[in-house]
Structure formats: structure tokens, C-alpha cells
Short mmCIF file of C-alpha atoms in Angstrom, two decimals:
data_model
loop_
_atom_site.label_atom_id
_atom_site.label_comp_id
_atom_site.label_asym_id
_atom_site.label_seq_id
_atom_site.Cartn_x
_atom_site.Cartn_y
_atom_site.Cartn_z
CA MET A 13 -106.69 -192.36 -48.94
CA SER A 14 -108.19 -188.51 -47.90
CA ASP A 15 -107.84 -185.68 -50.60
CA ASP A 16 -104.64 -184.68 -48.38
CA SER A 17 -102.99 -187.58 -48.64
CA ALA A 18 -103.26 -187.93 -52.54
CA ARG A 19 -102.36 -183.88 -52.97
CA GLY A 20 -99.39 -184.68 -50.97
CA GLU A 21 -98.65 -182.82 -47.78
CA GLY A 22 -98.24 -179.64 -47.69
CA GLU A 23 -99.44 -179.04 -51.55
CA PRO A 24 -102.15 -176.69 -52.15
CA ALA A 25 -106.10 -177.61 -53.00
CA GLY A 26 -107.61 -176.94 -56.10
CA PRO A 27 -106.43 -176.76 -59.80
CA PRO A 28 -102.82 -176.09 -60.52
CA GLY A 29 -101.59 -172.30 -61.71
CA LEU A 30 -99.06 -170.95 -63.70
CA ALA A 31 -95.61 -169.41 -62.24
CA LEU A 32 -93.31 -167.35 -63.87
CA ARG A 33 -89.81 -168.46 -64.08
CA SER A 34 -88.18 -165.68 -66.28
CA LEU A 35 -88.20 -162.93 -68.41
CA ASP A 36 -85.50 -162.51 -70.65
CA HIS A 37 -84.76 -159.16 -72.87
CA GLU A 38 -82.48 -156.74 -74.32
CA ARG A 39 -81.93 -153.62 -72.65
CA ARG A 40 -82.15 -151.27 -76.09
CA TYR A 41 -84.64 -151.92 -78.50
CA VAL A 42 -84.98 -149.66 -82.24
CA LEU A 43 -88.68 -148.47 -82.70
CA GLY A 44 -90.31 -149.70 -86.22
CA PHE A 45 -88.51 -153.14 -85.39
CA PRO A 46 -89.29 -156.53 -83.47
CA LEU A 47 -89.63 -155.98 -79.65
CA HIS A 48 -88.51 -160.01 -78.85
CA VAL A 49 -88.62 -160.81 -75.05
CA ALA A 50 -88.83 -164.24 -73.70
CA VAL A 51 -91.33 -165.75 -71.36
CA THR A 52 -90.51 -168.77 -69.54
CA VAL A 53 -93.40 -170.73 -67.82
CA CYS A 54 -93.85 -173.47 -65.16
CA ALA A 55 -96.30 -174.71 -63.02
CA ASP A 56 -96.90 -173.39 -59.79
CA ARG A 57 -96.45 -176.81 -58.09
CA PRO A 58 -93.38 -179.24 -59.09
CA GLY A 59 -95.65 -182.58 -59.75
CA ALA A 60 -99.03 -180.66 -61.50
CA CYS A 61 -99.88 -181.08 -65.53
CA ILE A 62 -101.42 -178.56 -67.13
CA ARG A 63 -103.16 -178.82 -70.68
CA ARG A 64 -103.86 -176.94 -73.61
CA LEU A 65 -101.67 -173.84 -72.96
CA PRO A 66 -101.95 -171.12 -75.80
CA ARG A 67 -98.21 -171.48 -77.53
CA ALA A 68 -97.17 -168.17 -77.88
CA SER A 69 -94.11 -167.70 -80.24
CA TRP A 70 -91.71 -165.66 -82.45
CA ALA A 71 -94.58 -165.98 -84.99
CA GLY A 72 -97.50 -165.26 -83.03
CA ASN A 73 -98.90 -164.45 -79.71
CA ALA A 74 -101.59 -166.38 -79.66
CA GLY A 75 -103.84 -163.90 -77.58
CA ALA A 76 -101.65 -165.29 -74.70
CA ILE A 77 -99.63 -162.38 -74.37
CA GLY A 78 -100.11 -158.55 -72.68
CA VAL A 79 -97.93 -155.53 -71.60
CA ARG A 80 -97.81 -153.21 -69.36
CA LEU A 81 -95.36 -150.54 -70.50
CA ALA A 82 -94.56 -146.97 -68.41
CA ARG A 83 -91.91 -144.10 -69.00
CA ALA A 84 -89.09 -144.81 -66.40
CA ASP A 85 -88.82 -140.89 -65.56
CA THR A 86 -92.62 -139.98 -64.98
CA GLY A 87 -94.17 -143.60 -64.47
CA GLU A 88 -96.63 -142.27 -67.05
CA GLU A 89 -98.48 -145.72 -68.42
CA VAL A 90 -97.93 -145.66 -72.07
CA VAL A 91 -99.35 -149.22 -73.10
CA TRP A 92 -101.40 -151.25 -71.24
CA PHE A 93 -102.94 -154.24 -73.11
CA GLU A 94 -104.74 -157.68 -71.51
CA PRO A 95 -103.86 -160.86 -72.93
CA SER A 96 -107.49 -163.11 -73.57
CA GLY A 97 -105.52 -166.51 -73.08
CA ILE A 98 -108.72 -168.21 -74.52
CA VAL A 99 -107.80 -171.23 -76.28
CA VAL A 100 -110.20 -171.15 -79.55
CA ARG A 101 -110.18 -174.30 -81.67
CA GLU A 102 -111.97 -173.14 -84.46
CA LEU A 103 -109.35 -170.91 -84.90
CA GLY A 104 -106.70 -172.93 -84.35
CA THR A 105 -104.90 -171.35 -81.76
CA PRO A 106 -101.63 -173.75 -80.76
CA VAL A 107 -101.45 -175.20 -77.54
CA PHE A 108 -99.04 -177.43 -75.44
CA LEU A 109 -98.69 -179.37 -72.57
CA LEU A 110 -96.73 -178.69 -69.46
CA CYS A 111 -95.43 -181.65 -68.23
CA PRO A 112 -94.83 -182.29 -64.29
CA GLY A 113 -91.74 -180.20 -63.54
CA ALA A 114 -91.40 -178.88 -66.79
CA CYS A 115 -90.74 -175.50 -68.14
CA ARG A 116 -91.49 -173.61 -71.36
CA ARG A 117 -89.32 -170.65 -73.09
CA MET A 118 -91.15 -168.87 -76.00
CA LEU A 119 -89.66 -166.04 -77.33
CA VAL A 120 -92.45 -163.27 -78.34
CA ASP A 121 -92.41 -159.85 -80.32
CA VAL A 122 -94.66 -157.35 -78.51
CA SER A 123 -93.89 -154.66 -80.57
CA SER A 124 -97.17 -155.07 -82.17
CA TYR A 125 -98.56 -153.14 -79.00
CA LEU A 126 -96.60 -149.97 -79.12
CA PRO A 127 -98.70 -147.15 -80.19
CA ALA A 128 -97.94 -145.07 -83.43
CA GLY A 129 -95.75 -142.05 -82.50
CA ILE A 130 -94.15 -143.44 -79.33
CA GLU A 131 -91.11 -141.05 -78.48
CA PRO A 132 -87.68 -142.78 -77.92
CA GLY A 133 -86.57 -142.97 -74.33
CA HIS A 134 -85.90 -145.34 -70.87
CA HIS A 135 -89.31 -146.91 -70.08
CA ALA A 136 -90.41 -149.59 -67.54
CA LEU A 137 -91.85 -153.00 -69.26
CA ALA A 138 -93.53 -155.35 -67.55
CA VAL A 139 -95.06 -158.87 -69.55
CA VAL A 140 -98.05 -160.80 -69.07
CA TYR A 141 -98.95 -164.39 -70.05
CA ALA A 142 -102.36 -166.00 -69.92
CA GLY A 143 -103.63 -169.15 -70.13
CA PRO A 144 -106.70 -171.20 -69.09
CA PRO A 145 -105.43 -171.78 -65.29
CA GLY A 146 -104.82 -167.79 -64.69
CA ARG A 147 -101.79 -164.90 -65.59
CA VAL A 148 -98.44 -164.29 -64.63
CA GLU A 149 -97.37 -160.97 -64.74
CA SER A 150 -93.52 -160.25 -64.73
CA PRO A 151 -91.66 -157.25 -62.86
CA PRO A 152 -91.19 -154.13 -64.71
CA VAL A 153 -87.73 -154.53 -66.20
CA PRO A 154 -85.95 -151.39 -67.88
CA ILE A 155 -85.63 -151.04 -71.22
CA GLU A 156 -84.81 -148.18 -73.66
CA LEU A 157 -86.60 -147.45 -76.49
CA ALA A 158 -83.87 -146.24 -79.40
CA ALA A 159 -85.02 -144.15 -82.79
CA PRO A 160 -83.80 -145.98 -85.89
CA SER A 161 -80.52 -143.90 -87.29
CA ALA A 162 -80.52 -142.82 -90.99
CA GLU A 163 -79.54 -146.28 -92.57
CA GLN A 164 -82.41 -148.49 -90.07
CA GLN A 165 -85.17 -145.76 -90.93
CA ARG A 166 -84.44 -146.40 -94.90
CA GLU A 167 -84.61 -150.26 -94.36
CA LEU A 168 -88.11 -150.16 -92.95
CA GLN A 169 -88.74 -147.92 -95.55
CA ARG A 170 -87.72 -150.72 -97.70
CA LEU A 171 -89.54 -153.33 -96.02
CA ALA A 172 -92.78 -151.45 -95.56
CA PRO A 173 -94.48 -152.84 -98.55
CA GLU A 174 -93.43 -156.45 -97.28
CA ILE A 175 -94.49 -155.89 -93.38
CA ALA A 176 -97.59 -154.06 -94.62
CA ARG A 177 -98.56 -157.31 -96.57
CA ALA A 178 -97.95 -160.12 -93.97
CA GLY A 179 -99.30 -158.03 -91.47
CA SER A 180 -96.64 -158.75 -88.46
CA TRP A 181 -92.68 -159.07 -87.90
CA GLY A 182 -93.33 -163.02 -86.75
CA ARG A 183 -95.42 -163.34 -90.52
CA TRP A 184 -92.79 -161.58 -92.31
CA THR A 185 -90.25 -164.24 -90.64
CA SER A 186 -92.61 -166.93 -91.05
CA LEU A 187 -94.43 -166.82 -94.66
CA PRO A 188 -91.98 -167.84 -98.09
CA PRO A 189 -90.83 -164.42 -99.18
CA GLU A 190 -91.64 -163.09 -102.69
CA GLY A 191 -88.93 -162.56 -105.24
CA GLY A 192 -87.06 -165.83 -104.70
CA ALA A 193 -84.73 -167.20 -101.94
CA PRO A 194 -83.51 -164.70 -99.40
CA SER A 195 -80.55 -163.73 -99.04
CA ALA A 196 -78.38 -164.18 -95.54
CA GLY A 197 -74.95 -162.13 -96.36
CA ARG A 198 -73.47 -161.07 -93.05
CA VAL A 199 -75.97 -160.47 -90.27
CA GLU A 200 -74.44 -157.89 -87.37
CA ARG A 201 -75.22 -158.39 -83.71
CA ASP A 202 -75.93 -154.98 -83.61
CA ASP A 203 -79.08 -155.61 -86.74
CA PRO A 204 -82.55 -155.10 -84.85
CA LEU A 205 -83.68 -158.02 -87.47
CA ARG A 206 -80.89 -160.38 -86.98
CA PHE A 207 -83.29 -162.90 -85.44
CA SER A 208 -85.64 -163.13 -87.69
CA ARG A 209 -83.20 -162.45 -91.41
CA ILE A 210 -80.95 -165.48 -89.76
CA LEU A 211 -84.74 -167.72 -89.22
CA ARG A 212 -86.03 -166.83 -92.45
CA TYR A 213 -82.77 -167.84 -93.86
CA LEU A 214 -82.63 -170.97 -92.31
CA MET A 215 -86.31 -171.66 -93.47
CA TYR A 216 -86.22 -170.12 -97.02
CA GLY A 217 -82.44 -170.02 -98.06
CA PRO A 218 -81.21 -171.50 -101.84
CA GLU A 219 -78.83 -174.02 -99.62
CA SER A 220 -79.88 -177.11 -97.61
CA LEU A 221 -79.71 -177.21 -94.10
CA CYS A 222 -76.93 -179.43 -93.96
CA ASP A 223 -74.67 -176.46 -95.80
CA VAL A 224 -75.50 -173.86 -93.63
CA ASP A 225 -72.39 -172.15 -91.72
CA PRO A 226 -73.08 -172.37 -88.22
CA ALA A 227 -71.22 -168.77 -88.07
CA LEU A 228 -74.49 -167.50 -89.52
CA LEU A 229 -75.72 -167.66 -85.74
CA ASP A 230 -72.64 -165.87 -84.09
CA ALA A 231 -74.97 -162.75 -84.73
CA LEU A 232 -77.60 -164.03 -81.73
CA ASP A 233 -76.45 -163.18 -78.60
CA GLY A 234 -78.30 -161.44 -76.03
CA VAL A 235 -82.10 -162.39 -75.58
CA TYR A 236 -81.93 -164.73 -78.22
CA GLU A 237 -78.95 -166.97 -77.14
CA PRO A 238 -81.01 -170.03 -76.04
CA GLU A 239 -82.54 -169.79 -78.96
CA ALA A 240 -79.34 -169.77 -81.08
CA HIS A 241 -78.04 -173.25 -79.25
CA ALA A 242 -81.36 -174.56 -80.58
CA LEU A 243 -80.87 -173.47 -84.16
CA HIS A 244 -77.45 -175.03 -83.41
CA ALA A 245 -78.76 -178.17 -82.83
CA GLU A 246 -81.22 -178.19 -85.91
CA LEU A 247 -78.25 -178.13 -88.13
CA HIS A 248 -76.12 -180.61 -86.74
CA ALA A 249 -79.27 -182.92 -87.31
CA ALA A 250 -79.33 -181.94 -90.61
CA ARG A 251 -75.98 -182.80 -91.34
CA GLY A 252 -76.59 -186.68 -89.37
CA ASP A 253 -73.48 -185.10 -86.92
CA THR A 254 -75.43 -187.31 -83.63
CA ALA A 255 -72.33 -186.64 -81.24
CA ARG A 256 -72.41 -182.91 -81.51
CA LEU A 257 -76.15 -183.57 -81.56
CA ALA A 258 -75.94 -185.12 -78.38
CA ASP A 259 -73.58 -182.40 -76.95
CA GLN A 260 -76.01 -179.56 -77.71
CA ALA A 261 -79.45 -181.37 -76.60
CA GLU A 262 -77.24 -182.09 -73.71
CA LEU A 263 -76.50 -178.18 -73.02
CA ILE A 264 -79.62 -177.47 -73.55
CA ARG A 265 -81.45 -179.38 -71.39
CA ALA A 266 -79.16 -178.30 -68.53
CA ARG A 267 -78.80 -174.66 -69.02
CA TYR A 268 -82.12 -173.75 -71.07
CA PRO A 269 -84.52 -176.32 -69.98
CA GLY A 270 -87.17 -174.26 -71.22
CA LEU A 271 -86.36 -174.98 -74.75
CA SER A 272 -86.08 -178.88 -73.98
CA TRP A 273 -89.31 -179.38 -76.10
CA TRP A 274 -87.63 -177.77 -78.79
CA ILE A 275 -84.70 -180.80 -78.47
CA ASP A 276 -87.47 -183.65 -78.22
CA ARG A 277 -88.78 -182.64 -81.55
CA ILE A 278 -85.40 -182.78 -83.45
CA GLU A 279 -84.63 -186.01 -82.19
CA ALA A 280 -88.21 -187.48 -83.00
CA GLY A 281 -87.47 -186.16 -86.59
CA GLN A 282 -90.40 -183.35 -86.35
CA SER A 283 -88.28 -180.52 -86.76
CA GLU A 284 -90.19 -177.61 -88.02
CA LEU A 285 -87.21 -176.20 -89.94
CA GLY A 286 -86.95 -179.58 -91.82
CA PHE A 287 -91.28 -179.64 -92.33
CA VAL A 288 -91.11 -176.19 -94.04
CA ARG A 289 -87.88 -177.53 -96.32
CA ALA A 290 -89.62 -180.28 -96.84
CA CYS A 291 -93.04 -178.28 -97.80
CA GLN A 292 -90.26 -176.45 -100.05
CA ALA A 293 -89.20 -179.13 -102.05
CA THR A 294 -92.61 -180.11 -102.79
CA SER A 295 -94.00 -177.37 -104.32
CA ARG A 296 -90.87 -176.40 -105.96
CA GLY A 297 -91.54 -180.11 -107.42
#
């Protein structure tokens, strides 16, 4: 069989590369808080499989994310950060497998790339993802960086010692809180910390996952809406509600295929929320 027939008619020669399927973002962000965007990548040819891609997430960018940020009025570039895209096994770089025909959505925080003292205003943001096969860069998208309100500024000051100890918003979210379990209270849709607060509560809250009110997730709109559906699936699984879990899984695979990996893990009994909860129970015991 010739190389051309093995590849399939019309397929390019050489190893597969990456393609950017989408970049999801908010229109407005508050300076000092997380700046979450969601990158969805796939292989640049349908039948390709790409191994050992760095797995960026809300918890950390694994060296795979870069940004370009320019002022909307002048075009002046204020941030230019290139990702490494290098998998270092010794450092425990998280990786994932991109199967043929699959895509992967990664919700990441790029607030750490903003320089101190950056002024509020309208900007154009481009996001870069790099892995061993290459890199993809999104077209610039318009965003507004807003100054925190007086109340938000007080919250930033209150949390400053905790963030300094954690090192980032992602680590603050993923590490067990000091001084007891977090309180969910009522999380509003205009809270720039709503995703981190809710996720932190789901991992470390005082009640079991099966007792969490799903209405807690109502605040997760906009860029967080796909993750909200996956978190609903987590709660259905915790309650043993197989019918609603199946409905949620079907919705996610059809509407948000970049999160199919999450549903796969839940259905395989490998929920990361469940794992964190089990570790907490073990440490308390």
C-alpha cells in the first residue's frame, strides 16, 4: 500500500497538528479577579490521534497557555506572553489524549499574565495554546477590563493573604481552605469569583455532594455555562440519579463535546470531585 493510500485521499502528509475550534470569553472582567476563558482544541485532521498534550485547566495552565493583549483604542500591545508547550514528566505536567474526531475544552485563568497597575479599559485579547505538535492562536476578541467596585476592592483586600499563600486563584480554589469548610451562601451572577467559590464549596463544603442544592449552580452563566452542566452531572451522579445523569450526559456530548471527557470520567466512577471528597473523608477519619 502506498503512503498516499494509507493516509487517505486528500489528507496532508506529515504528523497531525492542532486546530482551534473556539475561544469562549466574557465581555467584561474585573481587575484583580480571575480572567477565565475557554479554549477548545482538536486535531487538524479528523482521523488523527494526538498524545501527551499538556492539560491546562482552571487549576493551572501547565505552561501551555499564552496571551496577547492590546489596547482597543491605540492597538498598543500591553501583554505578550508565549507558552512553552513542553511536557516535563519530572515536574508532573498533566497531559491528555486527543482521540480521533474528539475535541477538548479547557477553562483557564489568564489573570496572572496581566502586569501590575494595568489600567481599566477596552482591549483585544488573543489566547495561545501550545502542545508538542505545535501551537494555535485565537483571533483577537474584545474584552473590557473594569476597575473593582469599593465592595470588590474590600473583598480583594480580605482575600489577599490567602491568595499570597496559595500563589494563584487556581490554587486558592483547589487547595483545602484554612480555618474550616467554605460557606457557599448566595453566589450572585455578577460575582467575579462565582466559579471559584462554587467549585471550592463543591470540593470542600460541609455537606455531602448528594445534599448540595443544584440551584447553587444557577450563578454559572456566560463562559461558565458548559461547566455548569458538567457540575449538574456531578450532583446527579452523587445522588445516584441515573436517569438525570444520562440526560445531562446526552446534552453535554451533543452541545459541548469538548467536555465529553468529563462525562466519561463521571460514568467510569472517576469523578475528580468525588476523589477530593473521598480524600477529605479519609483525612478527617
